[in-house]
mmCIF file of C-alpha atoms and ligand atoms in Angstrom:
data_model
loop_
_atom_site.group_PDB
_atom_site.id
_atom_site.type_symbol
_atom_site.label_atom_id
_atom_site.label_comp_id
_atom_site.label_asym_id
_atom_site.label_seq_id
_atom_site.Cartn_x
_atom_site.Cartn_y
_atom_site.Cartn_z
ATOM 1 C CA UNK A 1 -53.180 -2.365 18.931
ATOM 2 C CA UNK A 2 -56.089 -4.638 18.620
ATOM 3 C CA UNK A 3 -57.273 -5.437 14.972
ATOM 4 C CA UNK A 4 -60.667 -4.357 13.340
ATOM 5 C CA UNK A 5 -62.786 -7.661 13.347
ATOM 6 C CA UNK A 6 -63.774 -7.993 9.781
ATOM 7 C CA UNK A 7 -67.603 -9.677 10.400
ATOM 8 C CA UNK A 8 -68.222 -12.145 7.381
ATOM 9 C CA UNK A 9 -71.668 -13.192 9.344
ATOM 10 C CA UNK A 10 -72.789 -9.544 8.798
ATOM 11 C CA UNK A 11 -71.604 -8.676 5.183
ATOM 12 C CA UNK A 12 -73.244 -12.163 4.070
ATOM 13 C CA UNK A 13 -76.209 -11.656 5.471
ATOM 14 C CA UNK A 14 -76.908 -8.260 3.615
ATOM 15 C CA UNK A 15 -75.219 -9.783 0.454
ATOM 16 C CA UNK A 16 -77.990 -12.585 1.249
ATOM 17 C CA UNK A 17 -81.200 -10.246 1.775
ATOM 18 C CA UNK A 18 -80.049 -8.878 -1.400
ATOM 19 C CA UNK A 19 -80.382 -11.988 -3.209
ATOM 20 C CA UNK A 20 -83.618 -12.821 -1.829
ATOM 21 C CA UNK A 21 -84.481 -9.482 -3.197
ATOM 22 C CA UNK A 22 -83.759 -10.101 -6.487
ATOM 23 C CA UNK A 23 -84.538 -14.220 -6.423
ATOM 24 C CA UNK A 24 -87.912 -12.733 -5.825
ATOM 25 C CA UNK A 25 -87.899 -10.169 -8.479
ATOM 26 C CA UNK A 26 -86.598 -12.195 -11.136
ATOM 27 C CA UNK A 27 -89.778 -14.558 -9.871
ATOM 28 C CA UNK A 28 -92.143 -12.140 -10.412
ATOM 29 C CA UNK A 29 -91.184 -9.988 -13.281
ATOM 30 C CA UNK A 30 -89.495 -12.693 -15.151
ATOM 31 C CA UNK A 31 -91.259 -15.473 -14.644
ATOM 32 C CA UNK A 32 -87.864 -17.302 -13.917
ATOM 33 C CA UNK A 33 -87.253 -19.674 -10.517
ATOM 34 C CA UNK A 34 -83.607 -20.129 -9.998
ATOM 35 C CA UNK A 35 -82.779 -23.424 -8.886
ATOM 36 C CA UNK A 36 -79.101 -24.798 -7.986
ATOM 37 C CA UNK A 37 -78.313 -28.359 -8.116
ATOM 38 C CA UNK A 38 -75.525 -29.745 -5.558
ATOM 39 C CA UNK A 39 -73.628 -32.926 -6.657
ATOM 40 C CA UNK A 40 -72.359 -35.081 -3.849
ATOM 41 C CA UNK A 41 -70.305 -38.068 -4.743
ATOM 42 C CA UNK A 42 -69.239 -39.747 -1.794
ATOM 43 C CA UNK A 43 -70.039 -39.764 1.885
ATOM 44 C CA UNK A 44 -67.322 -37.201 3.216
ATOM 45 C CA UNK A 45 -68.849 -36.005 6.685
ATOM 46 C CA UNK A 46 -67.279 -32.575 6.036
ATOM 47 C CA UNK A 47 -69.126 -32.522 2.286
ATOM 48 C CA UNK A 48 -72.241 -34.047 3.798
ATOM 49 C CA UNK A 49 -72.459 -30.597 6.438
ATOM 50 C CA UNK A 50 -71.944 -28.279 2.976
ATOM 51 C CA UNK A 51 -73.819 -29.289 0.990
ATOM 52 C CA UNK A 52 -76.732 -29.317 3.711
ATOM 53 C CA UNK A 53 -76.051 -25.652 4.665
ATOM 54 C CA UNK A 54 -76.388 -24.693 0.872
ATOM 55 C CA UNK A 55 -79.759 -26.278 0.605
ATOM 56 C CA UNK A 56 -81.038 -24.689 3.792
ATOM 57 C CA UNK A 57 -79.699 -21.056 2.304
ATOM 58 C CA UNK A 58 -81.363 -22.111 -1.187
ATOM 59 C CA UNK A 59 -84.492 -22.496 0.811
ATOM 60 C CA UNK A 60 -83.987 -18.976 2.923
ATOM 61 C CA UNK A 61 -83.532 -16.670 -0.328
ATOM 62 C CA UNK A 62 -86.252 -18.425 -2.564
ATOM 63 C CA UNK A 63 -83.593 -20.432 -4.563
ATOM 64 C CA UNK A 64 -84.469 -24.317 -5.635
ATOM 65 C CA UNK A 65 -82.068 -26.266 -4.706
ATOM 66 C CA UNK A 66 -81.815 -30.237 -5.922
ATOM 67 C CA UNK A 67 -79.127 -32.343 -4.717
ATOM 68 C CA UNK A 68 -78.131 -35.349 -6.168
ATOM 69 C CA UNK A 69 -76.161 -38.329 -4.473
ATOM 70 C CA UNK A 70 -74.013 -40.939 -5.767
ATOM 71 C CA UNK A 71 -72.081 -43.561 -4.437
ATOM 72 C CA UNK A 72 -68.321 -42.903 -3.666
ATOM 73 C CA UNK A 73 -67.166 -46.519 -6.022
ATOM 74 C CA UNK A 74 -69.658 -44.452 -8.445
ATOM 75 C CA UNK A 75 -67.228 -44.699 -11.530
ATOM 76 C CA UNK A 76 -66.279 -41.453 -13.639
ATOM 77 C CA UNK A 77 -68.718 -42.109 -16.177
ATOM 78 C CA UNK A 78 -71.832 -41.899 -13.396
ATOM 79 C CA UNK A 79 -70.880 -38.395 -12.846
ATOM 80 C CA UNK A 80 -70.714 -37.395 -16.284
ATOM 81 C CA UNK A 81 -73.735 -38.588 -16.762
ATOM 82 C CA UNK A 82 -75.444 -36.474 -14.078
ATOM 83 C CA UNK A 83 -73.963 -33.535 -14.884
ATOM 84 C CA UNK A 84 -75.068 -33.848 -19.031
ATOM 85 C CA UNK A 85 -78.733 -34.234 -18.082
ATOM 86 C CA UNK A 86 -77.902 -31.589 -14.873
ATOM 87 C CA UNK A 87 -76.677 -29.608 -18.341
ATOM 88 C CA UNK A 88 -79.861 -30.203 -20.092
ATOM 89 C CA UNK A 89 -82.335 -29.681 -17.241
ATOM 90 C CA UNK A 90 -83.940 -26.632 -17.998
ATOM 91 C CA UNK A 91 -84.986 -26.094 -13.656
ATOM 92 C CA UNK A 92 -81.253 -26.068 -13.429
ATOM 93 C CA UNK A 93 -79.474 -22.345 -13.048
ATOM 94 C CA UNK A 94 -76.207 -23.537 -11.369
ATOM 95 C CA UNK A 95 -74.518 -27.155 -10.759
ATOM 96 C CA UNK A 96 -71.872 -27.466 -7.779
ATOM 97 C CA UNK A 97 -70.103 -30.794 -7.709
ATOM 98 C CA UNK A 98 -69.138 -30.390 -4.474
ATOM 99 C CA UNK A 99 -64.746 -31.287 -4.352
ATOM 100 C CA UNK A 100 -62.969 -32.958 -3.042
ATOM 101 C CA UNK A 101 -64.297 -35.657 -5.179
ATOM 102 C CA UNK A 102 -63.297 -39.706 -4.736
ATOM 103 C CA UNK A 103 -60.312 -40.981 -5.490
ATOM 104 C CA UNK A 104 -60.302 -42.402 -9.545
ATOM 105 C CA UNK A 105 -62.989 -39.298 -10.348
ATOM 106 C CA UNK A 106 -60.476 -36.505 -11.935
ATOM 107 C CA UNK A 107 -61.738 -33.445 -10.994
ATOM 108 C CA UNK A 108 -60.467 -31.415 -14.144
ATOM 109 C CA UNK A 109 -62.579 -33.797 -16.272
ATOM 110 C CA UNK A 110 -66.007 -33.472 -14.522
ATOM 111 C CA UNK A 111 -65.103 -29.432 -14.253
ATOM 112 C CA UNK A 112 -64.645 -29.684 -18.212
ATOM 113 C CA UNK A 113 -67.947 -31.410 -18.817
ATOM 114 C CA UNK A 114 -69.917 -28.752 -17.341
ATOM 115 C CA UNK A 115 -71.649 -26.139 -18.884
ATOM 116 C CA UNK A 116 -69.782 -22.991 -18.479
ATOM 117 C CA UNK A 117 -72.907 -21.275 -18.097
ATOM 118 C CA UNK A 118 -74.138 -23.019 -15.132
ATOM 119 C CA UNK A 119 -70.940 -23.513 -13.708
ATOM 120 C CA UNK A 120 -71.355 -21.270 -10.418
ATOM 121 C CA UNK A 121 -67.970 -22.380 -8.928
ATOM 122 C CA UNK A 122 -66.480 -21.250 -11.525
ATOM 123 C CA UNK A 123 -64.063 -23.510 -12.380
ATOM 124 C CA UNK A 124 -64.679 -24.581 -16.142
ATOM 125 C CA UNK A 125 -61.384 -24.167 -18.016
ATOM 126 C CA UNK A 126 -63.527 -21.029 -19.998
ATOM 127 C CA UNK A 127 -64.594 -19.809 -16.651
ATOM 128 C CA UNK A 128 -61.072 -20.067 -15.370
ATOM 129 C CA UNK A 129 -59.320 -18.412 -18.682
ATOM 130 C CA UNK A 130 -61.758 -15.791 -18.249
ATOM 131 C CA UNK A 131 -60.931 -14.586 -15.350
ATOM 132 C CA UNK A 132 -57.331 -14.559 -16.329
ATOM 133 C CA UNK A 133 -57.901 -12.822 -19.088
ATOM 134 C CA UNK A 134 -59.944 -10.102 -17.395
ATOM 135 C CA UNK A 135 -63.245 -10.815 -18.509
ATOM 136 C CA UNK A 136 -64.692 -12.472 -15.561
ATOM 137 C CA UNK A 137 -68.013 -14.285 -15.788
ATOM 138 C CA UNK A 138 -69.031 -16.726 -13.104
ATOM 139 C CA UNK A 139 -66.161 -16.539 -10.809
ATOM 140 C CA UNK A 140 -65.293 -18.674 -7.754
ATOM 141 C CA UNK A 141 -67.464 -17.702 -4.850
ATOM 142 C CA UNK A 142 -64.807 -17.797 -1.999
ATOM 143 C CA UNK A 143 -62.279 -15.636 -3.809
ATOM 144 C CA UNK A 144 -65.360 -13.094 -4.571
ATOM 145 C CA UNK A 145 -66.405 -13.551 -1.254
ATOM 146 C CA UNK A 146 -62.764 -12.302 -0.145
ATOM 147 C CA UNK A 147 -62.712 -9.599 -2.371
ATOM 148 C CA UNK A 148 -66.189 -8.219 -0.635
ATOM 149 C CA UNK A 149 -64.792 -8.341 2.624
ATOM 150 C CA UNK A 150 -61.385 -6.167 1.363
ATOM 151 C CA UNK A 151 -63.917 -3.706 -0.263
ATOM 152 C CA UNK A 152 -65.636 -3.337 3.262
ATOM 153 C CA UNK A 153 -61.866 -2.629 4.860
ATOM 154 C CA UNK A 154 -60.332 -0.758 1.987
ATOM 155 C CA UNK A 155 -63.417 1.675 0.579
ATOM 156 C CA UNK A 156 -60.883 3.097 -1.318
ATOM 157 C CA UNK A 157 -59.725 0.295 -3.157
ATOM 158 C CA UNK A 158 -56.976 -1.662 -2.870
ATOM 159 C CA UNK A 159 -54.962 -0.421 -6.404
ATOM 160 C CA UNK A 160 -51.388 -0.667 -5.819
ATOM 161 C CA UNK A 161 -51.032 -2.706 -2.052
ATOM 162 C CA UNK A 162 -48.961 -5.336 -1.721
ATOM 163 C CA UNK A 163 -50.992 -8.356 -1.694
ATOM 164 C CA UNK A 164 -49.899 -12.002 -0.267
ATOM 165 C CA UNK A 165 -51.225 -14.708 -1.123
ATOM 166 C CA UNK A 166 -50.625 -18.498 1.064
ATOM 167 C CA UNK A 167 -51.629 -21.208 -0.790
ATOM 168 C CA UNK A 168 -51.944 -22.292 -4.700
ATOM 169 C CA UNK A 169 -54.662 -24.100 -4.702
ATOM 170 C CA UNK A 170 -57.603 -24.137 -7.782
ATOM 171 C CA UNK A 171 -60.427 -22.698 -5.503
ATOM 172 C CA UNK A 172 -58.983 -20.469 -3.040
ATOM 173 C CA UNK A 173 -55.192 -19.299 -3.779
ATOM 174 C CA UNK A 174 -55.258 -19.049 -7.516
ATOM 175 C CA UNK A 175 -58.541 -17.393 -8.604
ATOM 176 C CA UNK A 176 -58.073 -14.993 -5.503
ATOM 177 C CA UNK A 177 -54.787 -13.862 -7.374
ATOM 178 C CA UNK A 178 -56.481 -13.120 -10.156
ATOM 179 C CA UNK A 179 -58.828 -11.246 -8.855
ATOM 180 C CA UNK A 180 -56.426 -9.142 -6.779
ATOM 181 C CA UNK A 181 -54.508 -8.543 -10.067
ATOM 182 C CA UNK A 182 -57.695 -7.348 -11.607
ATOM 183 C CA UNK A 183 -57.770 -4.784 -8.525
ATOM 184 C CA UNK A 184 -54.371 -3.826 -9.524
ATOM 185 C CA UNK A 185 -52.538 -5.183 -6.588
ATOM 186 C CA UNK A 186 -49.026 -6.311 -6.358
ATOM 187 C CA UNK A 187 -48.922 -9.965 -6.018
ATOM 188 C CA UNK A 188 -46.462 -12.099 -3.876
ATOM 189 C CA UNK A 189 -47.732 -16.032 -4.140
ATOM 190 C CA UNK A 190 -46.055 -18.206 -1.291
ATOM 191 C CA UNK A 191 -46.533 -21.945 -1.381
ATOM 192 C CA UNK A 192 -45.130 -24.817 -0.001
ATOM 193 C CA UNK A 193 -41.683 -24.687 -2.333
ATOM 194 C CA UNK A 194 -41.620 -20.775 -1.265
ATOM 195 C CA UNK A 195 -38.163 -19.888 0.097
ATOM 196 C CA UNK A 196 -38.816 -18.064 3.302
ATOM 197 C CA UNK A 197 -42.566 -17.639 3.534
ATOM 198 C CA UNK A 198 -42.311 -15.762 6.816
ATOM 199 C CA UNK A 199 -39.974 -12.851 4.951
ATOM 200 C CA UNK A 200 -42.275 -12.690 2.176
ATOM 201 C CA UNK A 201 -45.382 -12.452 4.009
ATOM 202 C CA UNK A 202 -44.194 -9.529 5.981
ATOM 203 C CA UNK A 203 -43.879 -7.577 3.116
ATOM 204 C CA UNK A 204 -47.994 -7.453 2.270
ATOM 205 C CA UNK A 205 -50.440 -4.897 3.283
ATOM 206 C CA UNK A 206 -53.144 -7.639 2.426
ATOM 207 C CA UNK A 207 -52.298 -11.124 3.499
ATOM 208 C CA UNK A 208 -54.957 -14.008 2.537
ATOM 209 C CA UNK A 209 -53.996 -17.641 3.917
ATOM 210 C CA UNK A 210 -55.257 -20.807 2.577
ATOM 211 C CA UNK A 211 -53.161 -23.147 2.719
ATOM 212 C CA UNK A 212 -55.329 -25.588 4.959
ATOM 213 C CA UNK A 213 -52.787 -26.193 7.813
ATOM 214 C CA UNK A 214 -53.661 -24.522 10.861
ATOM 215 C CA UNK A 215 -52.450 -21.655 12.262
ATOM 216 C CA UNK A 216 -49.026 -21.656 10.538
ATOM 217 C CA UNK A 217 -49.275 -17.727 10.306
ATOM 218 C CA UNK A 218 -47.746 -16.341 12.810
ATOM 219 C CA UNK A 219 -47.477 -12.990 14.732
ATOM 220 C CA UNK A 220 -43.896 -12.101 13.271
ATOM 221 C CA UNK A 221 -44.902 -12.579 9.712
ATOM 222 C CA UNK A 222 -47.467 -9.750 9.657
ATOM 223 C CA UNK A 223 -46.426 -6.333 9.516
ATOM 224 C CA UNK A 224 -48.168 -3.824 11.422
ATOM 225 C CA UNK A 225 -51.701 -2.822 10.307
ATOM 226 C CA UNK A 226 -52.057 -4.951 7.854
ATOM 227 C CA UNK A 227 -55.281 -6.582 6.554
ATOM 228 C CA UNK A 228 -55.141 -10.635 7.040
ATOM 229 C CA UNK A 229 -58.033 -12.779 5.454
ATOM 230 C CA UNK A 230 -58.004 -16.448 7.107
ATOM 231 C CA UNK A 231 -59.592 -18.625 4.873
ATOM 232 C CA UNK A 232 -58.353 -21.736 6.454
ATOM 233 C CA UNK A 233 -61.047 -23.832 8.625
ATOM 234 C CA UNK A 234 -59.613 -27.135 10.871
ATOM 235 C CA UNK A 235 -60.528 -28.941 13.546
ATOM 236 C CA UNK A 236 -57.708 -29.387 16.406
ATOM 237 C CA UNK A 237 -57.237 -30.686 19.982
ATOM 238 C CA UNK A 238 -57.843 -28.461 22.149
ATOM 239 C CA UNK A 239 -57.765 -28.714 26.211
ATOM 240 C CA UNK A 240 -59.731 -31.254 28.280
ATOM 241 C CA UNK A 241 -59.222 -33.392 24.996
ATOM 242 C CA UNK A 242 -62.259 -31.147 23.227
ATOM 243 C CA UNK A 243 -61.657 -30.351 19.456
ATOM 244 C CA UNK A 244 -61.347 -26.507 18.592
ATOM 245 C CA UNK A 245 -62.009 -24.566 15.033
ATOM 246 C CA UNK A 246 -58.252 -22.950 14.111
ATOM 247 C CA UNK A 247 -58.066 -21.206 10.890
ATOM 248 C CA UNK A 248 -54.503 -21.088 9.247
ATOM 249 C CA UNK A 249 -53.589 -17.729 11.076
ATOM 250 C CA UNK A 250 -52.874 -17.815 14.337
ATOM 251 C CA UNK A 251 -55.458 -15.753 15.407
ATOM 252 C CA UNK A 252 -54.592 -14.367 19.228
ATOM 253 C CA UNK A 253 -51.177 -13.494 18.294
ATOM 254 C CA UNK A 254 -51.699 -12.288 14.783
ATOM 255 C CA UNK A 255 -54.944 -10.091 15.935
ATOM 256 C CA UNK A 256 -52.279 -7.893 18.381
ATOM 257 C CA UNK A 257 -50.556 -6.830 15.246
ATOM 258 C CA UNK A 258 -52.882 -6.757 12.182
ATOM 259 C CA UNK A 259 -55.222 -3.884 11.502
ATOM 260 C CA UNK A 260 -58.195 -5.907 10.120
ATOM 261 C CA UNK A 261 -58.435 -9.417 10.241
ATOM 262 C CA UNK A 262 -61.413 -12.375 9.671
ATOM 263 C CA UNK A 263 -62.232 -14.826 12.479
ATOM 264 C CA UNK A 264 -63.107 -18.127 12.409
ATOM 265 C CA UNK A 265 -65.343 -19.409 11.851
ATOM 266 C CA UNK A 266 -67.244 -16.436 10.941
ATOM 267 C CA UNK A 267 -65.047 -14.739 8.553
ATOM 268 C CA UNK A 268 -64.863 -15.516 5.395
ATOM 269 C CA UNK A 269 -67.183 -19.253 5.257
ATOM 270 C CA UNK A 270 -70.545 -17.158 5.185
ATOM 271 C CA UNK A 271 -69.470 -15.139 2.052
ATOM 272 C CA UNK A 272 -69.123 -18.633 0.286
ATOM 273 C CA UNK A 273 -72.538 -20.038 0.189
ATOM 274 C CA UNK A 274 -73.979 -16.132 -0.031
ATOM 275 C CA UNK A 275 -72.225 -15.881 -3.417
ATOM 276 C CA UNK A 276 -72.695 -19.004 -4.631
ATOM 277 C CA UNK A 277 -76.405 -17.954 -4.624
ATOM 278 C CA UNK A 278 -75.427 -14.851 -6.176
ATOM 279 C CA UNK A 279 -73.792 -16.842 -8.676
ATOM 280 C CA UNK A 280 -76.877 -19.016 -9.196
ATOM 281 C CA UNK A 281 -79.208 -15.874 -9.809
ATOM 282 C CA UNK A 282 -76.506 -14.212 -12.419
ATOM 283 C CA UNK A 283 -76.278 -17.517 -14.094
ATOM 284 C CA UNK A 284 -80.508 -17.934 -14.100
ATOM 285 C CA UNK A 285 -80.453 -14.349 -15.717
ATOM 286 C CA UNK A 286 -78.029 -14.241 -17.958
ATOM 287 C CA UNK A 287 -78.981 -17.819 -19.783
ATOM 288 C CA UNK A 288 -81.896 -15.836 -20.459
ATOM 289 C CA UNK A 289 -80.155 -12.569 -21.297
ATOM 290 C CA UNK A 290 -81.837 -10.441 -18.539
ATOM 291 C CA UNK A 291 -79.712 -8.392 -16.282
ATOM 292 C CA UNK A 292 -77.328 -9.732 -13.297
ATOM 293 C CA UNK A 293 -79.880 -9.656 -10.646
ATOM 294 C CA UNK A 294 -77.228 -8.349 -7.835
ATOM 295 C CA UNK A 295 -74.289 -7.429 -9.562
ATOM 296 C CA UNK A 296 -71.114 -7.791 -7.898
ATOM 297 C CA UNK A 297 -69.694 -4.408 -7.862
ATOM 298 C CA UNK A 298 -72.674 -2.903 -5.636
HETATM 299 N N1 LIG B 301 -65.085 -27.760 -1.526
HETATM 300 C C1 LIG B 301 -64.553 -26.792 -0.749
HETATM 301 N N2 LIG B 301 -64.861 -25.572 -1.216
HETATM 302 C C2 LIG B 301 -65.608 -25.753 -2.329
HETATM 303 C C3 LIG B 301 -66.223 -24.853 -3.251
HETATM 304 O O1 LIG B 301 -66.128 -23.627 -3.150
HETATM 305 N N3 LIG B 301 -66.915 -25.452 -4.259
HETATM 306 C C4 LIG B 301 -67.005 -26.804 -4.397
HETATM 307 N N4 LIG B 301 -67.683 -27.289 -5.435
HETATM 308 N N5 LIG B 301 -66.446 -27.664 -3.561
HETATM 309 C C5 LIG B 301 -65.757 -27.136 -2.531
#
């Protein structure tokens, strides 16, 4: 059996259109410009090349987009005081410090300054609580983006599958739990203390992986038919000393056995940026307390 390819490039693109849609609507019958502000502290190459691609999709679905640099010896107190006047500035829908930030800059402190609602990532402690809790308001855009793709696979919903999760981490492995509890899944998280990962991971009908080290999923820890969501994205050797992309599934063996599964790239990377400007056009609407512009359950 050869897996359904699950085509991120396509389901973004519409999710896109349909931002432009209402980016233009809320222009035109609100009177309101969205605009997104990207925060890069730091000269990470791998930042750099986001943060670039979210400006040029700012630019494609009508979005503003400002992006504001600062040195990486920048201390703690520089960034805070970007992000209060980013807080303040009323052209400003959405602010994305993009992360990894510098050594010496804590992350949960600069998260915790924001205001929760411009915080598109989603990961103010309120933003984060809230999704716990079940009340989700802005809510991180790769996790939603994952949930999208599931909804295009599993049109029936996914109440009551067995869902695995690789990886704990604040962006990816943790929000994506809760929002596969909120879809009434059962959960299994494996992460690097997990006893047996392989075991485990056999045992989910939906397996997301993002634990950042490349292809570590293999072909025996999928069981037959299920849905795997690569979130991973790495650059390895290859042959004739080239560099390949390898996500953290390993992708030729894994697509023999699994009934759906994301490449990469292509996968699940285009539904980040396409709900982050989702996320910037909720936010723009609901500081004004219009209606979500392209609600999420659509
Ligand atoms: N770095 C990697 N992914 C993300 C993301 O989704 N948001 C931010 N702010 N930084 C990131």
């Amino acid at each position: 059996m050869t897996a359904r390819l699950i085509d991120g490039r396509a389901v973004a693109a519409a999710l896109r259109a349909r931002v432009a849609d209402g980016a233009a609507r809320l222009r035109a019958r609100d009177g309101v410009a969205a605009g997104l502000a990207a925060v890069l502290v730091g000269d990470d190459p791998a930042s750099q090349l986001y943060v670039r691609s979210k400006r040029r999709a700012c630019d494609e679905v009508g979005v503003a987009s400002f992006e504001h640099r600062l040195p990486a010896d920048s201390g703690i107190a520089a960034v805070l005081d970007l992000v209060a006047r980013l807080n303040s500035d009323e052209r400003v829908d959405g602010i994305l410090v993009q992360l990894p930030l510098p050594q010496g800059i804590e992350t949960r402190r600069i998260m915790a300054a924001l205001d929760p609602a411009k915080d598109v990532d989603g990961f103010h402690p309120l933003n984060v609580g809230r999704l716990w809790g079940g009340e989700p308001a802005l809510v991180p855009c790769t996790p939603q983006g994952i949930l999208m793709l599931l909804k295009r696979v599993h049109p029936e919903g996914i109440a009551g599958r067995h869902a695995v999760v690789l990886g704990r981490s604040a962006i990816v492995g943790r929000p994506v739990a809760a929002l596969l509890l909120a879809a009434d899944c059962t959960l299994t998280m494996i992460h690097s203390r997990s006893r047996d990962a392989a075991a485990l991971c056999r045992g989910g009908d939906i397996v997301v992986a993002a634990t950042g080290r490349p292809e570590m999923v293999k072909a025996d820890w999928i069981k037959p038919g299920a849905t795997v969501i690569d979130v991973g994205i790495s650059r390895i050797p290859g042959a004739d000393s080239e560099t390949r992309l390898a996500g953290d599934v390993d992708y030729a063996a894994v697509s023999r056995i699994a009934g759906a599964i994301t490449p990469v790239p292509g996968g699940v990377g285009p539904m980040t940026i396409a709900c982050l400007l989702r996320n910037t056009l909720a936010a723009a609407a609901a500081r004004r307390g219009l209606a979500d512009p392209v609600p999420i359950e659509d």
